[in-house]
Amino acid sequence: MHFGLTEEQTLIVETTRAFVENELYPHEREVERTGRLEMDLIRELQQKAMAAGLYAANMPEEVGGAGLDTPTWLLYEKELGRANYALHWTCVARPSNILLAGTPEQKERYLYPCIRGETWDCLAMTEPGAGSDLRGMKASAVQDGTDWVLNGTKHFISHADIAGFAIVFMASGEEETPRGKRKKITAFFVDKGTPGFSVRDGYRNVSHRGYTNAVLEFDDCRLPREQVLGEVHRGFEVANSWLGATRLQVAATCLGRAERALKHAIDYAASREQFGQQIGKFQGVSFKLADMATELKAANLLTFEAGWKYDAGTVTDEDMAMAKLKATEMLAFVADEAIQIHGGMGLMDDLPLERIWRDARVERIWEGTSEIQRHIISRALLRAVGG
């Protein structure tokens, strides 16, 4: 593994960081205050992101993306992660990789409009009674002739309010396994406006203000078989094949926010004076900075090693779990320590620290809780010795 950045990577980092600082930072406080993004602002920033070559940059070149290798993509995500989540996800959208699993017709209908910025996608897996245990989902899809009929509820569905369609995972049958019956899962494309499909407002969230969630309701929602994504009853295979890298994306965005918080803490420790000297000269503060920097570097190394192994075809589930676990828990630590160094000022919204601190909390929950990541890691360790 080579640790230095190429000339191209350096340019991407510099371009993305400049865009984030010049175009996204100025709108953060308003989004935090109102909890929403106006469509006029979304479209304005979207056009600027496209002009800068940053929109849908996660996609392969053959479909109109930047064709970045995984480490370079993670560098790009890391820089975007410095800003308010709603701003960077909505205005510099990265369509879900799972759209690449569609048929040519499905790509024309769903993937390319997302890449062109005409619409957004959303993923619907989680239910009120099925979070980490997705096999426990109750929302169902039943075949009726050549059609499928969907019923049930999904919640915590990010940005479904602006998405033009949802990629929905439904229980579509059962199979016998050595551990008993297990539900089969099928993935479907469901267009906004399809009869029997409705979207309503979700919950107010302490993290990522402006990045909305919604509740999706399916009431005898009828779909033709052409709306199936992948193979019938093979929805988990589709998800595992195309969504694994999202844990690396979460890790990378956490790195960006942690770097921003650490920079504020270092600058404050070097300029704030108490008892006749800079507070950074007191070990109670300087040792915090040392620990923060060390934890951040460790998370960086785990994340980018996993990205390098992803492209080499050697990445494992536990590699990605380790990166996600370390980066998300590191961010919580760094954000908390940065506030402690600032004292009361750290909790004021004049600085981004209280937002970073709040936003850090959800990272240990979505895309697989910290407990799920530890389960993946420990299971791999035990299996290696026959456990």
XYZ file of C-alpha atoms in Angstrom:
387
model
C 0.000 0.000 0.000
C 1.301 3.456 -0.926
C 0.457 6.120 1.666
C 1.208 9.236 -0.374
C -1.412 10.936 -2.560
C -1.096 11.003 -6.318
C -1.329 14.295 -8.183
C -4.889 13.411 -9.192
C -5.887 12.578 -5.621
C -4.392 15.811 -4.337
C -6.395 17.762 -6.919
C -9.620 15.972 -5.966
C -9.030 16.649 -2.270
C -8.267 20.312 -2.880
C -11.230 20.788 -5.236
C -13.679 19.078 -2.915
C -12.432 20.869 0.183
C -12.642 24.256 -1.528
C -16.201 23.518 -2.633
C -17.196 22.425 0.866
C -15.667 25.463 2.550
C -16.820 28.051 -0.004
C -20.233 26.721 -1.031
C -21.535 24.531 1.813
C -20.176 26.008 5.046
C -21.974 29.356 4.539
C -25.378 27.603 4.646
C -24.808 25.322 7.624
C -26.197 27.537 10.359
C -29.419 28.230 8.467
C -30.004 24.533 7.795
C -29.296 23.754 11.445
C -31.706 26.493 12.541
C -34.601 25.586 10.248
C -34.029 21.851 9.912
C -34.706 22.006 6.198
C -33.179 22.631 2.798
C -35.082 24.776 0.314
C -35.252 23.346 -3.197
C -33.984 26.599 -4.736
C -30.793 26.287 -2.709
C -30.485 22.597 -3.534
C -30.682 23.303 -7.253
C -28.217 26.195 -7.024
C -25.600 24.138 -5.186
C -26.314 21.107 -7.331
C -25.404 23.035 -10.469
C -22.207 24.303 -8.863
C -21.288 20.760 -7.822
C -21.851 19.540 -11.371
C -19.700 22.343 -12.774
C -16.933 21.342 -10.357
C -17.191 17.691 -11.437
C -18.216 16.553 -7.960
C -21.793 15.412 -8.563
C -22.309 11.612 -8.696
C -18.538 11.221 -8.663
C -18.899 7.832 -6.964
C -20.261 6.319 -10.173
C -18.210 4.540 -12.887
C -17.162 6.546 -15.932
C -19.260 4.402 -18.264
C -22.468 5.692 -16.650
C -21.357 9.297 -16.307
C -19.476 9.287 -13.005
C -15.866 10.060 -12.185
C -14.720 6.435 -12.107
C -12.749 6.899 -8.894
C -10.900 3.990 -7.362
C -12.032 3.219 -3.819
C -9.266 5.037 -1.870
C -9.784 8.157 -4.013
C -13.537 7.917 -3.539
C -12.996 7.729 0.226
C -10.810 10.848 0.103
C -13.649 12.622 -1.725
C -16.211 11.397 0.833
C -13.948 12.457 3.682
C -13.833 16.029 2.414
C -17.590 16.177 1.842
C -18.088 14.782 5.331
C -16.743 17.996 6.868
C -20.017 19.781 6.070
C -23.585 19.472 7.314
C -24.817 16.077 6.105
C -27.989 17.352 4.433
C -26.017 19.857 2.399
C -23.375 17.508 1.115
C -25.612 14.501 0.502
C -28.479 16.336 -1.186
C -26.575 18.981 -3.121
C -23.577 16.819 -4.062
C -25.560 13.596 -4.376
C -23.942 10.196 -4.790
C -26.563 7.788 -6.154
C -26.705 4.390 -4.432
C -24.317 1.857 -5.951
C -27.131 -0.684 -5.835
C -28.619 1.054 -8.887
C -25.785 -0.479 -10.908
C -27.374 -3.889 -10.287
C -30.382 -2.960 -12.430
C -31.150 -4.156 -15.927
C -30.322 -1.828 -18.841
C -33.958 -0.697 -18.860
C -33.920 -0.074 -15.110
C -30.709 1.921 -15.406
C -32.287 4.148 -18.046
C -35.329 4.705 -15.856
C -33.667 5.085 -12.442
C -29.868 5.330 -12.498
C -29.228 7.913 -15.187
C -31.801 10.465 -13.952
C -30.067 10.325 -10.552
C -26.667 10.891 -12.137
C -28.047 13.832 -14.118
C -29.473 15.344 -10.929
C -33.080 15.055 -12.082
C -34.129 12.995 -9.052
C -32.837 11.110 -5.999
C -33.149 7.519 -4.837
C -33.887 6.213 -1.346
C -33.414 2.770 0.226
C -36.165 1.212 2.333
C -35.200 -1.692 4.581
C -35.833 -0.731 8.207
C -39.219 -1.273 9.850
C -40.596 -0.381 13.284
C -40.018 -4.000 14.325
C -36.991 -4.847 12.168
C -33.777 -2.852 12.444
C -30.581 -4.840 12.892
C -32.567 -8.059 12.333
C -33.667 -7.462 8.763
C -34.844 -11.060 8.430
C -37.502 -10.095 10.937
C -39.193 -7.703 8.513
C -42.962 -8.028 8.285
C -43.618 -5.908 5.198
C -44.419 -8.396 2.476
C -44.582 -8.898 -1.259
C -46.964 -11.557 -2.574
C -47.012 -12.697 -6.180
C -50.346 -12.350 -7.970
C -50.055 -13.627 -11.529
C -47.189 -11.689 -13.080
C -47.593 -8.834 -10.583
C -46.393 -8.357 -7.027
C -48.556 -6.859 -4.286
C -46.758 -5.014 -1.490
C -48.082 -4.374 2.016
C -46.480 -3.027 5.167
C -44.547 -0.131 6.660
C -40.958 1.077 6.452
C -39.524 3.836 8.621
C -36.319 5.835 9.158
C -36.111 6.146 5.366
C -33.666 8.936 4.607
C -34.624 11.732 2.192
C -37.687 9.870 0.925
C -39.484 13.213 0.776
C -37.408 14.369 -2.206
C -36.658 10.979 -3.776
C -38.460 10.146 -7.003
C -38.520 6.445 -6.190
C -37.643 3.957 -3.486
C -35.665 0.726 -3.581
C -37.741 -1.381 -1.220
C -36.835 -4.701 0.397
C -39.792 -6.962 1.180
C -40.280 -10.419 2.673
C -41.386 -12.508 -0.302
C -41.545 -16.036 1.103
C -39.890 -18.504 3.467
C -37.333 -21.274 3.186
C -36.262 -24.094 5.469
C -32.730 -23.882 6.905
C -30.838 -25.930 9.526
C -31.858 -23.228 11.997
C -35.514 -23.284 11.029
C -37.575 -21.153 8.692
C -35.977 -18.051 7.246
C -37.613 -15.299 5.244
C -36.713 -14.745 1.628
C -36.246 -11.115 0.610
C -36.902 -9.438 -2.751
C -35.951 -5.893 -3.783
C -38.287 -3.680 -5.826
C -38.256 -0.299 -7.517
C -41.321 1.662 -6.418
C -42.052 5.007 -8.080
C -43.437 7.923 -6.114
C -47.104 8.211 -7.051
C -47.673 4.467 -7.517
C -51.181 3.616 -6.202
C -50.978 2.099 -2.745
C -47.605 3.738 -1.979
C -47.510 6.779 0.283
C -44.800 8.772 2.038
C -45.364 10.691 5.251
C -43.121 12.703 7.501
C -40.921 10.749 9.869
C -39.344 11.842 13.133
C -37.424 14.895 14.282
C -33.826 13.845 14.697
C -31.139 15.252 16.975
C -28.528 14.336 14.339
C -28.077 15.619 10.777
C -30.697 18.358 10.787
C -32.133 19.004 7.360
C -31.454 15.397 6.348
C -34.990 14.137 6.655
C -36.404 10.697 7.305
C -39.855 9.415 6.367
C -42.341 6.614 6.896
C -43.334 4.618 3.795
C -46.705 2.885 3.688
C -47.677 0.125 1.260
C -51.341 -0.762 0.992
C -51.979 -3.328 -1.757
C -49.345 -1.589 -3.859
C -49.277 -3.477 -7.151
C -46.099 -3.694 -9.220
C -45.297 -5.462 -12.489
C -42.473 -8.023 -12.407
C -40.239 -5.578 -14.283
C -39.911 -3.640 -11.021
C -37.938 -6.418 -9.318
C -34.288 -5.436 -8.735
C -32.045 -8.455 -9.156
C -33.536 -11.905 -8.743
C -36.727 -12.825 -6.928
C -36.014 -13.947 -3.333
C -32.364 -12.834 -3.693
C -32.658 -9.352 -2.237
C -30.044 -9.952 0.435
C -27.527 -11.022 -2.178
C -28.196 -7.803 -4.077
C -27.781 -5.747 -0.912
C -24.614 -7.507 0.215
C -23.040 -7.235 -3.227
C -23.683 -3.542 -3.720
C -24.111 -1.918 -0.309
C -21.053 -3.186 1.560
C -19.017 -0.109 0.706
C -21.560 2.164 2.398
C -19.915 1.308 5.716
C -16.672 2.670 4.327
C -18.529 5.781 3.209
C -19.809 6.327 6.756
C -16.278 5.852 8.083
C -14.843 8.357 5.606
C -17.375 11.088 6.375
C -16.671 10.608 10.085
C -12.979 11.175 9.409
C -13.726 14.506 7.760
C -15.820 15.763 10.655
C -13.270 14.584 13.200
C -10.497 16.453 11.381
C -12.596 19.600 11.447
C -13.284 19.240 15.176
C -9.626 18.541 15.955
C -8.507 21.605 13.971
C -10.838 23.799 16.025
C -9.518 22.258 19.237
C -5.857 22.768 18.264
C -6.414 26.375 17.210
C -8.312 27.147 20.402
C -5.715 25.458 22.632
C -2.978 27.519 20.953
C -4.770 30.860 21.323
C -6.858 30.666 24.505
C -5.028 31.838 27.623
C -5.795 30.969 31.241
C -3.621 31.368 34.311
C -1.118 33.370 32.284
C -0.434 30.895 29.480
C -1.942 29.122 26.478
C -4.207 26.308 27.635
C -2.465 23.951 25.215
C 0.569 24.039 27.494
C -1.388 22.348 30.269
C -1.163 18.574 30.082
C -4.879 18.329 30.820
C -5.444 19.840 27.364
C -2.328 18.819 25.435
C -2.783 15.141 26.259
C -6.363 15.325 24.988
C -5.064 16.654 21.681
C -2.510 13.852 21.489
C -5.168 11.193 22.116
C -7.557 12.761 19.607
C -4.901 12.861 16.883
C -3.837 9.282 17.577
C -7.383 7.929 17.459
C -8.048 9.849 14.240
C -4.934 8.451 12.586
C -5.833 4.905 13.594
C -9.315 5.308 12.085
C -7.785 6.772 8.915
C -5.481 3.803 8.511
C -8.233 1.223 9.061
C -10.548 2.981 6.608
C -8.054 3.439 3.806
C -6.576 -0.029 4.231
C -10.090 -1.427 3.765
C -10.530 0.785 0.691
C -7.245 -0.451 -0.786
C -8.227 -4.072 -0.096
C -11.657 -3.422 -1.643
C -10.060 -2.660 -4.989
C -7.606 -5.531 -4.608
C -10.524 -7.925 -4.121
C -9.279 -9.028 -0.704
C -11.517 -6.977 1.589
C -13.531 -8.903 4.167
C -16.698 -8.067 6.050
C -14.637 -7.674 9.206
C -12.301 -5.181 7.463
C -15.251 -2.931 6.686
C -16.788 -3.528 10.101
C -13.541 -2.534 11.836
C -13.300 0.658 9.789
C -16.903 1.616 10.486
C -16.656 0.760 14.179
C -13.401 2.615 14.770
C -14.255 5.728 12.749
C -17.705 6.239 14.253
C -16.593 5.710 17.838
C -13.504 7.853 17.236
C -15.676 10.713 15.999
C -17.779 10.590 19.171
C -14.603 10.750 21.265
C -12.983 13.560 19.278
C -16.150 15.667 19.187
C -16.658 15.309 22.931
C -13.041 16.161 23.753
C -13.090 19.156 21.393
C -16.065 20.553 23.274
C -14.367 19.893 26.612
C -11.305 21.851 25.472
C -13.506 24.782 24.436
C -15.509 24.674 27.638
C -18.912 26.358 27.495
C -18.119 27.971 24.157
C -17.988 24.527 22.579
C -21.717 24.101 23.146
C -22.666 27.362 21.459
C -23.812 27.280 17.851
C -21.266 29.917 16.898
C -18.970 26.941 16.363
C -19.718 23.698 14.484
C -18.637 21.540 17.427
C -22.031 21.066 19.056
C -23.418 20.001 15.660
C -20.565 17.573 15.059
C -21.119 16.193 18.570
C -24.847 15.693 17.933
C -24.331 14.286 14.461
C -21.754 11.800 15.735
C -24.379 9.952 17.743
C -26.273 8.481 14.814
C -23.129 7.141 13.135
C -22.873 4.343 15.709
C -26.414 3.260 14.838
C -27.136 3.485 11.124
C -25.530 1.273 8.479
C -25.132 -1.340 11.205
C -24.833 -0.534 14.908
C -21.525 -0.760 16.741
C -22.814 -3.969 18.277
C -23.453 -5.479 14.846
C -19.922 -4.493 13.752
C -18.467 -6.162 16.831
C -20.547 -9.249 16.078
C -19.154 -9.414 12.530
C -15.578 -9.013 13.771
C -15.807 -11.497 16.638
C -17.618 -14.066 14.492
C -14.752 -13.981 11.973
C -12.197 -14.412 14.734
C -13.987 -17.406 16.219
C -14.726 -19.074 12.884
C -11.020 -19.024 12.070
C -10.429 -21.472 14.924
C -13.575 -23.519 14.444
C -15.687 -21.575 16.954
